[in-house]
Amino acid sequence: DQQVKQNSPSLSVQEGRISILNCDYTNSMFDYFLWYKKYPAEGPTFLISISSIKDKNEDGRFTVFLNKSAKHLSLHIVPSQPGDSAVYFCAASAYGQNFVFGPGTRLSVLP
Amino acid sequence: DSGVTQTPKHLITATGQRVTLRCSPRSGDLSVYWYQQSLDQGLQFLIHYYNGEERAKGNILERFSAQQFPDLHSELNLSSLELGDSALYFCASSVDRAGTGELFFGEGSRLTVL
């Protein structure tokens, strides 16, 4: 039973355009969400987070939106750059519990 | 550089063998987590230690075991290896107990079982 789903295994976007990566979850107890980025041969690195008391969090070109009623969050990257090409993991946790990761979405930003 | 160190980076071994993966967390972090990433799969949580004590177990096989030592480094022991154990094994650390903060990941140990 996959509690965190990223239904798009891959996504291609033109440089300068918006990238939208989606994540759905099933556990209504999840109250903290993170996005990680992973380059080949490297470990995942933290990108941005959002807690359930917010519906939006912004950090530079990266914005995460949370829709609790739909159990859905999305990561927007504007404008997309070739260096953003990586695998993006969505992760969720309930207070005091460990993070559950989604399967990842491979983003390719085309020059 | 996340500050989390994992060794070895690469390991090739045969079925039935036993290996040990090592992780040194970031300075000051008390929590160590182990994750497994098989080909094109997400990060599967294996086990979590906080300050030397096991806090949570995930999808960890009985053939696998881990511990966290007094100096806070951790080891993941994989025994009676099977072909399906080939994967990237990541260690992550955080300052808190669980679920409330950012995880910092090492570069991973790539295990190949032949």
mmCIF file with all atom_site columns, C-alpha atoms in Angstrom:
data_model
loop_
_atom_site.group_PDB
_atom_site.id
_atom_site.type_symbol
_atom_site.label_atom_id
_atom_site.label_alt_id
_atom_site.label_comp_id
_atom_site.label_asym_id
_atom_site.label_entity_id
_atom_site.label_seq_id
_atom_site.pdbx_PDB_ins_code
_atom_site.Cartn_x
_atom_site.Cartn_y
_atom_site.Cartn_z
_atom_site.occupancy
_atom_site.B_iso_or_equiv
_atom_site.pdbx_formal_charge
_atom_site.auth_seq_id
_atom_site.auth_comp_id
_atom_site.auth_asym_id
_atom_site.auth_atom_id
_atom_site.pdbx_PDB_model_num
ATOM 1   C CA . ASP A 1 1   ? 0.000  0.000   0.000   1.00 0.00 ? 1   ASP A CA 1
ATOM 2   C CA . GLN A 1 2   ? 1.719  3.136   -1.241  1.00 0.00 ? 2   GLN A CA 1
ATOM 3   C CA . GLN A 1 3   ? 0.910  6.022   1.078   1.00 0.00 ? 3   GLN A CA 1
ATOM 4   C CA . VAL A 1 4   ? 2.740  8.598   -1.026  1.00 0.00 ? 4   VAL A CA 1
ATOM 5   C CA . LYS A 1 5   ? 2.271  8.523   -4.770  1.00 0.00 ? 5   LYS A CA 1
ATOM 6   C CA . GLN A 1 6   ? 3.972  10.354  -7.574  1.00 0.00 ? 6   GLN A CA 1
ATOM 7   C CA . ASN A 1 7   ? 2.074  9.169   -10.594 1.00 0.00 ? 7   ASN A CA 1
ATOM 8   C CA . SER A 1 8   ? 4.322  10.713  -13.221 1.00 0.00 ? 8   SER A CA 1
ATOM 9   C CA . PRO A 1 9   ? 7.584  8.761   -13.451 1.00 0.00 ? 9   PRO A CA 1
ATOM 10  C CA . SER A 1 10  ? 9.018  11.427  -15.743 1.00 0.00 ? 10  SER A CA 1
ATOM 11  C CA . LEU A 1 11  ? 8.416  14.950  -16.972 1.00 0.00 ? 11  LEU A CA 1
ATOM 12  C CA . SER A 1 12  ? 10.072 17.024  -19.702 1.00 0.00 ? 12  SER A CA 1
ATOM 13  C CA . VAL A 1 13  ? 9.891  20.794  -19.732 1.00 0.00 ? 13  VAL A CA 1
ATOM 14  C CA . GLN A 1 14  ? 11.454 23.493  -21.880 1.00 0.00 ? 14  GLN A CA 1
ATOM 15  C CA . GLU A 1 15  ? 13.971 25.784  -20.223 1.00 0.00 ? 15  GLU A CA 1
ATOM 16  C CA . GLY A 1 16  ? 12.318 28.929  -18.900 1.00 0.00 ? 16  GLY A CA 1
ATOM 17  C CA . ARG A 1 17  ? 8.895  27.324  -18.590 1.00 0.00 ? 17  ARG A CA 1
ATOM 18  C CA . ILE A 1 18  ? 7.137  26.153  -15.442 1.00 0.00 ? 18  ILE A CA 1
ATOM 19  C CA . SER A 1 19  ? 7.687  22.628  -14.100 1.00 0.00 ? 19  SER A CA 1
ATOM 20  C CA . ILE A 1 20  ? 4.861  21.185  -12.005 1.00 0.00 ? 20  ILE A CA 1
ATOM 21  C CA . LEU A 1 21  ? 5.527  17.998  -10.085 1.00 0.00 ? 21  LEU A CA 1
ATOM 22  C CA . ASN A 1 22  ? 2.618  16.341  -8.332  1.00 0.00 ? 22  ASN A CA 1
ATOM 23  C CA . CYS A 1 23  ? 2.308  14.192  -5.247  1.00 0.00 ? 23  CYS A CA 1
ATOM 24  C CA . ASP A 1 24  ? -0.727 12.512  -3.701  1.00 0.00 ? 24  ASP A CA 1
ATOM 25  C CA . TYR A 1 25  ? -1.006 10.901  -0.292  1.00 0.00 ? 25  TYR A CA 1
ATOM 26  C CA . THR A 1 26  ? -3.543 8.659   1.380   1.00 0.00 ? 26  THR A CA 1
ATOM 27  C CA . ASN A 1 27  ? -2.791 9.041   5.087   1.00 0.00 ? 27  ASN A CA 1
ATOM 28  C CA . SER A 1 28  ? -4.834 11.915  6.523   1.00 0.00 ? 28  SER A CA 1
ATOM 29  C CA . MET A 1 29  ? -2.533 11.963  9.564   1.00 0.00 ? 29  MET A CA 1
ATOM 30  C CA . PHE A 1 30  ? 0.371  13.308  7.494   1.00 0.00 ? 30  PHE A CA 1
ATOM 31  C CA . ASP A 1 31  ? 1.076  16.857  8.586   1.00 0.00 ? 31  ASP A CA 1
ATOM 32  C CA . TYR A 1 32  ? 4.521  17.652  7.258   1.00 0.00 ? 32  TYR A CA 1
ATOM 33  C CA . PHE A 1 33  ? 5.722  17.370  3.693   1.00 0.00 ? 33  PHE A CA 1
ATOM 34  C CA . LEU A 1 34  ? 9.102  17.747  2.044   1.00 0.00 ? 34  LEU A CA 1
ATOM 35  C CA . TRP A 1 35  ? 10.519 17.708  -1.442  1.00 0.00 ? 35  TRP A CA 1
ATOM 36  C CA . TYR A 1 36  ? 13.957 16.294  -2.133  1.00 0.00 ? 36  TYR A CA 1
ATOM 37  C CA . LYS A 1 37  ? 16.026 16.524  -5.276  1.00 0.00 ? 37  LYS A CA 1
ATOM 38  C CA . LYS A 1 38  ? 18.448 13.801  -6.331  1.00 0.00 ? 38  LYS A CA 1
ATOM 39  C CA . TYR A 1 39  ? 21.177 13.987  -8.933  1.00 0.00 ? 39  TYR A CA 1
ATOM 40  C CA . PRO A 1 40  ? 22.789 10.784  -10.256 1.00 0.00 ? 40  PRO A CA 1
ATOM 41  C CA . ALA A 1 41  ? 25.482 9.358   -7.971  1.00 0.00 ? 41  ALA A CA 1
ATOM 42  C CA . GLU A 1 42  ? 24.481 11.694  -5.147  1.00 0.00 ? 42  GLU A CA 1
ATOM 43  C CA . GLY A 1 43  ? 22.227 11.425  -2.138  1.00 0.00 ? 43  GLY A CA 1
ATOM 44  C CA . PRO A 1 44  ? 18.888 13.254  -2.046  1.00 0.00 ? 44  PRO A CA 1
ATOM 45  C CA . THR A 1 45  ? 19.094 16.857  -0.933  1.00 0.00 ? 45  THR A CA 1
ATOM 46  C CA . PHE A 1 46  ? 16.375 18.813  0.795   1.00 0.00 ? 46  PHE A CA 1
ATOM 47  C CA . LEU A 1 47  ? 14.589 21.347  -1.375  1.00 0.00 ? 47  LEU A CA 1
ATOM 48  C CA . ILE A 1 48  ? 11.534 22.758  0.368   1.00 0.00 ? 48  ILE A CA 1
ATOM 49  C CA . SER A 1 49  ? 8.984  21.801  3.006   1.00 0.00 ? 49  SER A CA 1
ATOM 50  C CA . ILE A 1 50  ? 5.459  22.672  4.044   1.00 0.00 ? 50  ILE A CA 1
ATOM 51  C CA . SER A 1 51  ? 3.470  21.953  7.159   1.00 0.00 ? 51  SER A CA 1
ATOM 52  C CA . SER A 1 52  ? -0.226 21.244  7.151   1.00 0.00 ? 52  SER A CA 1
ATOM 53  C CA . ILE A 1 53  ? -1.055 24.601  8.718   1.00 0.00 ? 53  ILE A CA 1
ATOM 54  C CA . LYS A 1 54  ? -0.043 26.289  5.467   1.00 0.00 ? 54  LYS A CA 1
ATOM 55  C CA . ASP A 1 55  ? -1.226 25.908  1.904   1.00 0.00 ? 55  ASP A CA 1
ATOM 56  C CA . LYS A 1 56  ? 1.778  27.476  0.224   1.00 0.00 ? 56  LYS A CA 1
ATOM 57  C CA . ASN A 1 57  ? 5.474  27.877  0.832   1.00 0.00 ? 57  ASN A CA 1
ATOM 58  C CA . GLU A 1 58  ? 7.845  29.702  -1.449  1.00 0.00 ? 58  GLU A CA 1
ATOM 59  C CA . ASP A 1 59  ? 11.627 29.701  -1.722  1.00 0.00 ? 59  ASP A CA 1
ATOM 60  C CA . GLY A 1 60  ? 13.037 31.490  -4.722  1.00 0.00 ? 60  GLY A CA 1
ATOM 61  C CA . ARG A 1 61  ? 12.058 29.674  -7.884  1.00 0.00 ? 61  ARG A CA 1
ATOM 62  C CA . PHE A 1 62  ? 10.439 26.850  -5.900  1.00 0.00 ? 62  PHE A CA 1
ATOM 63  C CA . THR A 1 63  ? 6.895  26.915  -4.522  1.00 0.00 ? 63  THR A CA 1
ATOM 64  C CA . VAL A 1 64  ? 5.066  24.063  -2.865  1.00 0.00 ? 64  VAL A CA 1
ATOM 65  C CA . PHE A 1 65  ? 1.272  24.055  -2.716  1.00 0.00 ? 65  PHE A CA 1
ATOM 66  C CA . LEU A 1 66  ? -0.715 21.866  -0.340  1.00 0.00 ? 66  LEU A CA 1
ATOM 67  C CA . ASN A 1 67  ? -4.385 20.952  -0.798  1.00 0.00 ? 67  ASN A CA 1
ATOM 68  C CA . LYS A 1 68  ? -5.306 19.048  2.341   1.00 0.00 ? 68  LYS A CA 1
ATOM 69  C CA . SER A 1 69  ? -8.852 18.244  1.320   1.00 0.00 ? 69  SER A CA 1
ATOM 70  C CA . ALA A 1 70  ? -7.580 16.619  -1.860  1.00 0.00 ? 70  ALA A CA 1
ATOM 71  C CA . LYS A 1 71  ? -4.548 15.114  -0.129  1.00 0.00 ? 71  LYS A CA 1
ATOM 72  C CA . HIS A 1 72  ? -2.429 16.583  -2.870  1.00 0.00 ? 72  HIS A CA 1
ATOM 73  C CA . LEU A 1 73  ? 0.675  18.686  -3.065  1.00 0.00 ? 73  LEU A CA 1
ATOM 74  C CA . SER A 1 74  ? 2.610  20.079  -5.950  1.00 0.00 ? 74  SER A CA 1
ATOM 75  C CA . LEU A 1 75  ? 6.019  21.588  -6.529  1.00 0.00 ? 75  LEU A CA 1
ATOM 76  C CA . HIS A 1 76  ? 6.288  24.446  -8.991  1.00 0.00 ? 76  HIS A CA 1
ATOM 77  C CA . ILE A 1 77  ? 9.633  25.477  -10.441 1.00 0.00 ? 77  ILE A CA 1
ATOM 78  C CA . VAL A 1 78  ? 9.614  28.792  -12.273 1.00 0.00 ? 78  VAL A CA 1
ATOM 79  C CA . PRO A 1 79  ? 11.527 29.384  -14.439 1.00 0.00 ? 79  PRO A CA 1
ATOM 80  C CA . SER A 1 80  ? 12.919 25.907  -15.020 1.00 0.00 ? 80  SER A CA 1
ATOM 81  C CA . GLN A 1 81  ? 16.650 25.636  -15.677 1.00 0.00 ? 81  GLN A CA 1
ATOM 82  C CA . PRO A 1 82  ? 18.716 22.768  -17.124 1.00 0.00 ? 82  PRO A CA 1
ATOM 83  C CA . GLY A 1 83  ? 20.373 22.359  -13.713 1.00 0.00 ? 83  GLY A CA 1
ATOM 84  C CA . ASP A 1 84  ? 16.973 21.443  -12.290 1.00 0.00 ? 84  ASP A CA 1
ATOM 85  C CA . SER A 1 85  ? 17.087 18.159  -14.209 1.00 0.00 ? 85  SER A CA 1
ATOM 86  C CA . ALA A 1 86  ? 17.006 15.528  -11.465 1.00 0.00 ? 86  ALA A CA 1
ATOM 87  C CA . VAL A 1 87  ? 14.733 13.072  -9.716  1.00 0.00 ? 87  VAL A CA 1
ATOM 88  C CA . TYR A 1 88  ? 12.329 14.747  -7.297  1.00 0.00 ? 88  TYR A CA 1
ATOM 89  C CA . PHE A 1 89  ? 10.981 12.856  -4.299  1.00 0.00 ? 89  PHE A CA 1
ATOM 90  C CA . CYS A 1 90  ? 7.973  13.861  -2.279  1.00 0.00 ? 90  CYS A CA 1
ATOM 91  C CA . ALA A 1 91  ? 8.010  12.781  1.380   1.00 0.00 ? 91  ALA A CA 1
ATOM 92  C CA . ALA A 1 92  ? 5.402  12.972  4.124   1.00 0.00 ? 92  ALA A CA 1
ATOM 93  C CA . SER A 1 93  ? 5.252  12.324  7.830   1.00 0.00 ? 93  SER A CA 1
ATOM 94  C CA . ALA A 1 94  ? 2.823  12.323  10.700  1.00 0.00 ? 94  ALA A CA 1
ATOM 95  C CA . TYR A 1 95  ? 4.077  13.923  13.902  1.00 0.00 ? 95  TYR A CA 1
ATOM 96  C CA . GLY A 1 96  ? 6.595  11.697  15.609  1.00 0.00 ? 96  GLY A CA 1
ATOM 97  C CA . GLN A 1 97  ? 6.612  9.209   12.756  1.00 0.00 ? 97  GLN A CA 1
ATOM 98  C CA . ASN A 1 98  ? 9.170  8.573   10.079  1.00 0.00 ? 98  ASN A CA 1
ATOM 99  C CA . PHE A 1 99  ? 9.054  10.011  6.605   1.00 0.00 ? 99  PHE A CA 1
ATOM 100 C CA . VAL A 1 100 ? 7.396  8.055   3.815   1.00 0.00 ? 100 VAL A CA 1
ATOM 101 C CA . PHE A 1 101 ? 8.840  8.751   0.380   1.00 0.00 ? 101 PHE A CA 1
ATOM 102 C CA . GLY A 1 102 ? 7.152  8.610   -2.989  1.00 0.00 ? 102 GLY A CA 1
ATOM 103 C CA . PRO A 1 103 ? 8.741  6.780   -5.939  1.00 0.00 ? 103 PRO A CA 1
ATOM 104 C CA . GLY A 1 104 ? 10.073 9.968   -7.498  1.00 0.00 ? 104 GLY A CA 1
ATOM 105 C CA . THR A 1 105 ? 9.587  11.903  -10.727 1.00 0.00 ? 105 THR A CA 1
ATOM 106 C CA . ARG A 1 106 ? 12.454 12.380  -13.156 1.00 0.00 ? 106 ARG A CA 1
ATOM 107 C CA . LEU A 1 107 ? 12.455 15.952  -14.442 1.00 0.00 ? 107 LEU A CA 1
ATOM 108 C CA . SER A 1 108 ? 14.286 16.810  -17.636 1.00 0.00 ? 108 SER A CA 1
ATOM 109 C CA . VAL A 1 109 ? 14.642 20.485  -18.489 1.00 0.00 ? 109 VAL A CA 1
ATOM 110 C CA . LEU A 1 110 ? 15.467 20.866  -22.142 1.00 0.00 ? 110 LEU A CA 1
ATOM 111 C CA . PRO A 1 111 ? 17.649 23.785  -23.271 1.00 0.00 ? 111 PRO A CA 1
ATOM 112 C CA . ASP B 2 1   ? 28.323 18.092  1.051   1.00 0.00 ? 1   ASP B CA 1
ATOM 113 C CA . SER B 2 2   ? 25.594 17.009  3.464   1.00 0.00 ? 2   SER B CA 1
ATOM 114 C CA . GLY B 2 3   ? 28.036 16.116  6.230   1.00 0.00 ? 3   GLY B CA 1
ATOM 115 C CA . VAL B 2 4   ? 26.840 12.492  6.242   1.00 0.00 ? 4   VAL B CA 1
ATOM 116 C CA . THR B 2 5   ? 29.535 10.003  5.284   1.00 0.00 ? 5   THR B CA 1
ATOM 117 C CA . GLN B 2 6   ? 28.852 6.530   3.981   1.00 0.00 ? 6   GLN B CA 1
ATOM 118 C CA . THR B 2 7   ? 31.354 3.784   3.244   1.00 0.00 ? 7   THR B CA 1
ATOM 119 C CA . PRO B 2 8   ? 31.957 1.938   1.051   1.00 0.00 ? 8   PRO B CA 1
ATOM 120 C CA . LYS B 2 9   ? 30.618 3.781   -1.976  1.00 0.00 ? 9   LYS B CA 1
ATOM 121 C CA . HIS B 2 10  ? 30.535 0.651   -4.067  1.00 0.00 ? 10  HIS B CA 1
ATOM 122 C CA . LEU B 2 11  ? 30.506 -3.002  -3.092  1.00 0.00 ? 11  LEU B CA 1
ATOM 123 C CA . ILE B 2 12  ? 30.290 -6.122  -5.230  1.00 0.00 ? 12  ILE B CA 1
ATOM 124 C CA . THR B 2 13  ? 29.768 -9.469  -3.577  1.00 0.00 ? 13  THR B CA 1
ATOM 125 C CA . ALA B 2 14  ? 28.264 -12.892 -4.163  1.00 0.00 ? 14  ALA B CA 1
ATOM 126 C CA . THR B 2 15  ? 24.998 -14.437 -3.071  1.00 0.00 ? 15  THR B CA 1
ATOM 127 C CA . GLY B 2 16  ? 25.076 -15.888 0.403   1.00 0.00 ? 16  GLY B CA 1
ATOM 128 C CA . GLN B 2 17  ? 27.713 -13.462 1.625   1.00 0.00 ? 17  GLN B CA 1
ATOM 129 C CA . ARG B 2 18  ? 27.504 -10.846 4.378   1.00 0.00 ? 18  ARG B CA 1
ATOM 130 C CA . VAL B 2 19  ? 28.410 -7.164  4.146   1.00 0.00 ? 19  VAL B CA 1
ATOM 131 C CA . THR B 2 20  ? 28.494 -4.203  6.497   1.00 0.00 ? 20  THR B CA 1
ATOM 132 C CA . LEU B 2 21  ? 27.675 -0.657  5.441   1.00 0.00 ? 21  LEU B CA 1
ATOM 133 C CA . ARG B 2 22  ? 28.836 2.194   7.596   1.00 0.00 ? 22  ARG B CA 1
ATOM 134 C CA . CYS B 2 23  ? 27.411 5.644   8.194   1.00 0.00 ? 23  CYS B CA 1
ATOM 135 C CA . SER B 2 24  ? 28.723 8.649   10.093  1.00 0.00 ? 24  SER B CA 1
ATOM 136 C CA . PRO B 2 25  ? 26.009 11.230  10.714  1.00 0.00 ? 25  PRO B CA 1
ATOM 137 C CA . ARG B 2 26  ? 26.387 14.990  10.626  1.00 0.00 ? 26  ARG B CA 1
ATOM 138 C CA . SER B 2 27  ? 28.073 16.424  13.653  1.00 0.00 ? 27  SER B CA 1
ATOM 139 C CA . GLY B 2 28  ? 25.448 16.928  16.340  1.00 0.00 ? 28  GLY B CA 1
ATOM 140 C CA . ASP B 2 29  ? 22.771 14.764  14.737  1.00 0.00 ? 29  ASP B CA 1
ATOM 141 C CA . LEU B 2 30  ? 21.434 12.051  17.012  1.00 0.00 ? 30  LEU B CA 1
ATOM 142 C CA . SER B 2 31  ? 19.136 10.291  14.561  1.00 0.00 ? 31  SER B CA 1
ATOM 143 C CA . VAL B 2 32  ? 20.317 7.921   11.859  1.00 0.00 ? 32  VAL B CA 1
ATOM 144 C CA . TYR B 2 33  ? 18.023 6.416   9.251   1.00 0.00 ? 33  TYR B CA 1
ATOM 145 C CA . TRP B 2 34  ? 18.666 3.729   6.671   1.00 0.00 ? 34  TRP B CA 1
ATOM 146 C CA . TYR B 2 35  ? 16.848 3.633   3.346   1.00 0.00 ? 35  TYR B CA 1
ATOM 147 C CA . GLN B 2 36  ? 16.997 1.230   0.425   1.00 0.00 ? 36  GLN B CA 1
ATOM 148 C CA . GLN B 2 37  ? 16.510 2.327   -3.162  1.00 0.00 ? 37  GLN B CA 1
ATOM 149 C CA . SER B 2 38  ? 16.166 -0.477  -5.673  1.00 0.00 ? 38  SER B CA 1
ATOM 150 C CA . LEU B 2 39  ? 16.241 0.154   -9.417  1.00 0.00 ? 39  LEU B CA 1
ATOM 151 C CA . ASP B 2 40  ? 13.729 2.870   -10.326 1.00 0.00 ? 40  ASP B CA 1
ATOM 152 C CA . GLN B 2 41  ? 12.066 2.544   -6.949  1.00 0.00 ? 41  GLN B CA 1
ATOM 153 C CA . GLY B 2 42  ? 11.514 5.118   -4.271  1.00 0.00 ? 42  GLY B CA 1
ATOM 154 C CA . LEU B 2 43  ? 13.291 5.266   -0.978  1.00 0.00 ? 43  LEU B CA 1
ATOM 155 C CA . GLN B 2 44  ? 12.136 2.418   1.233   1.00 0.00 ? 44  GLN B CA 1
ATOM 156 C CA . PHE B 2 45  ? 12.573 3.092   4.923   1.00 0.00 ? 45  PHE B CA 1
ATOM 157 C CA . LEU B 2 46  ? 14.475 0.335   6.707   1.00 0.00 ? 46  LEU B CA 1
ATOM 158 C CA . ILE B 2 47  ? 15.251 1.425   10.239  1.00 0.00 ? 47  ILE B CA 1
ATOM 159 C CA . HIS B 2 48  ? 15.774 4.466   12.475  1.00 0.00 ? 48  HIS B CA 1
ATOM 160 C CA . TYR B 2 49  ? 18.044 4.896   15.483  1.00 0.00 ? 49  TYR B CA 1
ATOM 161 C CA . TYR B 2 50  ? 18.049 7.791   17.898  1.00 0.00 ? 50  TYR B CA 1
ATOM 162 C CA . ASN B 2 51  ? 20.968 8.247   20.267  1.00 0.00 ? 51  ASN B CA 1
ATOM 163 C CA . GLY B 2 52  ? 21.849 4.568   20.194  1.00 0.00 ? 52  GLY B CA 1
ATOM 164 C CA . GLU B 2 53  ? 18.335 3.183   20.525  1.00 0.00 ? 53  GLU B CA 1
ATOM 165 C CA . GLU B 2 54  ? 16.163 1.689   17.828  1.00 0.00 ? 54  GLU B CA 1
ATOM 166 C CA . ARG B 2 55  ? 13.180 3.995   17.254  1.00 0.00 ? 55  ARG B CA 1
ATOM 167 C CA . ALA B 2 56  ? 11.343 2.489   14.332  1.00 0.00 ? 56  ALA B CA 1
ATOM 168 C CA . LYS B 2 57  ? 11.521 -0.351  11.880  1.00 0.00 ? 57  LYS B CA 1
ATOM 169 C CA . GLY B 2 58  ? 10.253 -0.268  8.360   1.00 0.00 ? 58  GLY B CA 1
ATOM 170 C CA . ASN B 2 59  ? 10.482 -2.853  5.609   1.00 0.00 ? 59  ASN B CA 1
ATOM 171 C CA . ILE B 2 60  ? 13.679 -4.391  6.918   1.00 0.00 ? 60  ILE B CA 1
ATOM 172 C CA . LEU B 2 61  ? 14.263 -8.070  6.265   1.00 0.00 ? 61  LEU B CA 1
ATOM 173 C CA . GLU B 2 62  ? 15.207 -10.388 9.099   1.00 0.00 ? 62  GLU B CA 1
ATOM 174 C CA . ARG B 2 63  ? 18.501 -11.029 7.282   1.00 0.00 ? 63  ARG B CA 1
ATOM 175 C CA . PHE B 2 64  ? 19.341 -7.356  7.826   1.00 0.00 ? 64  PHE B CA 1
ATOM 176 C CA . SER B 2 65  ? 20.289 -5.757  11.111  1.00 0.00 ? 65  SER B CA 1
ATOM 177 C CA . ALA B 2 66  ? 21.629 -2.420  12.216  1.00 0.00 ? 66  ALA B CA 1
ATOM 178 C CA . GLN B 2 67  ? 22.996 -0.663  15.239  1.00 0.00 ? 67  GLN B CA 1
ATOM 179 C CA . GLN B 2 68  ? 24.078 2.771   16.323  1.00 0.00 ? 68  GLN B CA 1
ATOM 180 C CA . PHE B 2 69  ? 27.210 3.024   18.416  1.00 0.00 ? 69  PHE B CA 1
ATOM 181 C CA . PRO B 2 70  ? 28.003 5.388   21.328  1.00 0.00 ? 70  PRO B CA 1
ATOM 182 C CA . ASP B 2 71  ? 29.879 7.703   18.946  1.00 0.00 ? 71  ASP B CA 1
ATOM 183 C CA . LEU B 2 72  ? 26.609 7.838   16.933  1.00 0.00 ? 72  LEU B CA 1
ATOM 184 C CA . HIS B 2 73  ? 27.925 6.172   13.815  1.00 0.00 ? 73  HIS B CA 1
ATOM 185 C CA . SER B 2 74  ? 25.745 3.376   12.501  1.00 0.00 ? 74  SER B CA 1
ATOM 186 C CA . GLU B 2 75  ? 26.260 0.116   10.678  1.00 0.00 ? 75  GLU B CA 1
ATOM 187 C CA . LEU B 2 76  ? 23.819 -1.810  8.521   1.00 0.00 ? 76  LEU B CA 1
ATOM 188 C CA . ASN B 2 77  ? 24.581 -5.517  8.296   1.00 0.00 ? 77  ASN B CA 1
ATOM 189 C CA . LEU B 2 78  ? 23.202 -7.482  5.368   1.00 0.00 ? 78  LEU B CA 1
ATOM 190 C CA . SER B 2 79  ? 23.581 -11.262 5.491   1.00 0.00 ? 79  SER B CA 1
ATOM 191 C CA . SER B 2 80  ? 22.719 -14.275 3.326   1.00 0.00 ? 80  SER B CA 1
ATOM 192 C CA . LEU B 2 81  ? 22.660 -11.888 0.422   1.00 0.00 ? 81  LEU B CA 1
ATOM 193 C CA . GLU B 2 82  ? 20.348 -12.504 -2.499  1.00 0.00 ? 82  GLU B CA 1
ATOM 194 C CA . LEU B 2 83  ? 20.344 -11.036 -5.990  1.00 0.00 ? 83  LEU B CA 1
ATOM 195 C CA . GLY B 2 84  ? 17.352 -8.885  -5.059  1.00 0.00 ? 84  GLY B CA 1
ATOM 196 C CA . ASP B 2 85  ? 19.348 -7.138  -2.353  1.00 0.00 ? 85  ASP B CA 1
ATOM 197 C CA . SER B 2 86  ? 21.269 -5.270  -5.029  1.00 0.00 ? 86  SER B CA 1
ATOM 198 C CA . ALA B 2 87  ? 20.361 -1.644  -4.425  1.00 0.00 ? 87  ALA B CA 1
ATOM 199 C CA . LEU B 2 88  ? 21.525 1.745   -3.278  1.00 0.00 ? 88  LEU B CA 1
ATOM 200 C CA . TYR B 2 89  ? 21.537 2.003   0.488   1.00 0.00 ? 89  TYR B CA 1
ATOM 201 C CA . PHE B 2 90  ? 21.262 5.506   1.867   1.00 0.00 ? 90  PHE B CA 1
ATOM 202 C CA . CYS B 2 91  ? 21.930 6.702   5.341   1.00 0.00 ? 91  CYS B CA 1
ATOM 203 C CA . ALA B 2 92  ? 20.391 9.941   6.543   1.00 0.00 ? 92  ALA B CA 1
ATOM 204 C CA . SER B 2 93  ? 20.714 11.869  9.758   1.00 0.00 ? 93  SER B CA 1
ATOM 205 C CA . SER B 2 94  ? 18.739 14.517  11.557  1.00 0.00 ? 94  SER B CA 1
ATOM 206 C CA . VAL B 2 95  ? 19.005 16.346  14.816  1.00 0.00 ? 95  VAL B CA 1
ATOM 207 C CA . ASP B 2 96  ? 15.612 15.309  16.164  1.00 0.00 ? 96  ASP B CA 1
ATOM 208 C CA . ARG B 2 97  ? 13.809 12.080  16.915  1.00 0.00 ? 97  ARG B CA 1
ATOM 209 C CA . ALA B 2 98  ? 11.495 11.738  13.933  1.00 0.00 ? 98  ALA B CA 1
ATOM 210 C CA . GLY B 2 99  ? 9.158  13.401  11.524  1.00 0.00 ? 99  GLY B CA 1
ATOM 211 C CA . THR B 2 100 ? 9.699  17.016  12.383  1.00 0.00 ? 100 THR B CA 1
ATOM 212 C CA . GLY B 2 101 ? 12.807 18.053  10.575  1.00 0.00 ? 101 GLY B CA 1
ATOM 213 C CA . GLU B 2 102 ? 14.916 17.804  7.523   1.00 0.00 ? 102 GLU B CA 1
ATOM 214 C CA . LEU B 2 103 ? 16.868 14.653  6.755   1.00 0.00 ? 103 LEU B CA 1
ATOM 215 C CA . PHE B 2 104 ? 20.416 14.963  5.467   1.00 0.00 ? 104 PHE B CA 1
ATOM 216 C CA . PHE B 2 105 ? 21.434 12.108  3.201   1.00 0.00 ? 105 PHE B CA 1
ATOM 217 C CA . GLY B 2 106 ? 24.791 10.573  2.461   1.00 0.00 ? 106 GLY B CA 1
ATOM 218 C CA . GLU B 2 107 ? 25.837 9.721   -1.071  1.00 0.00 ? 107 GLU B CA 1
ATOM 219 C CA . GLY B 2 108 ? 24.811 6.120   -0.663  1.00 0.00 ? 108 GLY B CA 1
ATOM 220 C CA . SER B 2 109 ? 26.457 2.722   -0.851  1.00 0.00 ? 109 SER B CA 1
ATOM 221 C CA . ARG B 2 110 ? 25.794 0.834   -4.052  1.00 0.00 ? 110 ARG B CA 1
ATOM 222 C CA . LEU B 2 111 ? 25.605 -2.895  -3.398  1.00 0.00 ? 111 LEU B CA 1
ATOM 223 C CA . THR B 2 112 ? 25.761 -5.344  -6.267  1.00 0.00 ? 112 THR B CA 1
ATOM 224 C CA . VAL B 2 113 ? 25.099 -9.008  -5.510  1.00 0.00 ? 113 VAL B CA 1
ATOM 225 C CA . LEU B 2 114 ? 26.217 -11.402 -8.231  1.00 0.00 ? 114 LEU B CA 1
#
